[in-house]
Amino acid sequence: MQPGPGGGAAAGNARHPMKRRVPLSEPSLGDPHQLFHDTSSAHGPGSYVAHRVPGGLGYSSPLQPGFLDDPMSNMAVAYGSSLAAHGKELVDKNIDRFIPVTKLKYYFAVDTVYVGKKLGLLVFPYLHQDWEVQYQQDMPVAPRFDINAPDLYIPAMAFITYILVAGLALGTQDRFSPDLLGLQASSALAWLTVEVLAILLSLYLVTVNTDLTTIDLLAFSGYKYVGMIGGVVTGLLFGKTGYYVVLSWCCVAIFVFMIRTLRLKILSEVAAEGVLVRGARNQLRMYLTMAIAAAQPLFMYWLTFHLVR
Amino acid sequence: MAFTLYSLLQAALLCVNAIAVLHEERFLKNIGWGTDQGIGGFGEEPGIKSQLMNLIRSVRTVMRVPLIIVNSIAIVLLLLFG
């Protein structure tokens, strides 16, 4: 039988069977279950047809037919949708004032290869040679192309996974309740804020001229959640010994990772290459780098030891 | 371990209050942290002490009025909700 508008288009373009277009202009008619207009590429092959989620999740009237026959509700729907469009416009215009969206987008420009390599680097940073971030006309290269660039995807995902794993750990000890999950999340977030503020304060006091932004510091502080997750999961599987082994491995790895990454950003160029530069200023900066790196294992232990009994 | 964002806010408010009540003439001058005793010329190195003094002075100048507002709100909320 007729497979719908997609099939009609295919029959019309018999010479181009691979470019069967699902017409985007009539999703509500031919495809009531499509969740959103996929406008990312103009001609997708039939794979976009696979985005239909059966089960009535579409926007267009999941209610009984005949509901929209009443003119009053028609007007209400139109008014509501115009309000929503107006609100969306307002938000789009003003969002850039509060959250630097374009800057944030840089930190999420990752791909699978980068994530894999970075996770490997976080757990085993001993063989990596070149820690310098590559630049491209004064702008740092996106994380997708440079493994040394900080990103926010791994810290965000690791944070959420940490909360879930904490809930799991509490559940296995019969100590779980849903508000404890929120408490864990809030507590970890508060410690993260404290850490970033302390680092910012100490960077200000030591007058370091660096191009480390706040979001960079947030990213670096978020990398320790990867080790924490590993520790807690091993603790769940193999008991306290496994937890301590994996946690100490990850602590040392994060310590080395942070020192090697921050050394290039905080110390002056000469000192960063390993030449021993005398002078109170460089010494202070070295102490600062070591302090930041040493705070990571402390936090890793503090935030996880109560989860593994 | 009940370290929530709310307690962080409270702690931050208390810390900023503590910085704001340091009196310039009666206290800071006596321990040599006054703002006119600081700057040692055009050197590249402001040094930690002068950075700290700058920080204290800026916090006291900038946060004076917002602190009044935030403190009043905190007092009202604590009276109402404990």
Short mmCIF file of N, CA and C in Angstrom, two decimals, chain A residues 56 97-98 165 186 231 238:
data_model
loop_
_atom_site.label_atom_id
_atom_site.label_comp_id
_atom_site.label_asym_id
_atom_site.label_seq_id
_atom_site.Cartn_x
_atom_site.Cartn_y
_atom_site.Cartn_z
N GLY A 56 2.79 7.62 20.98
CA GLY A 56 2.02 8.83 21.27
C GLY A 56 2.79 9.89 22.02
N ARG A 97 23.37 37.28 28.21
CA ARG A 97 23.83 38.20 29.24
C ARG A 97 24.19 37.45 30.52
N PHE A 98 23.50 36.36 30.79
CA PHE A 98 23.72 35.69 32.06
C PHE A 98 24.65 34.51 31.94
N VAL A 165 26.09 6.82 41.25
CA VAL A 165 26.85 5.75 41.91
C VAL A 165 26.75 5.90 43.42
N SER A 186 24.06 18.28 46.20
CA SER A 186 24.28 19.63 46.68
C SER A 186 25.62 19.75 47.40
N GLY A 231 36.78 4.55 42.00
CA GLY A 231 37.02 4.05 43.35
C GLY A 231 35.77 3.48 43.99
N PHE A 238 34.52 -4.98 45.15
CA PHE A 238 35.58 -5.76 45.79
C PHE A 238 35.84 -5.36 47.23
#
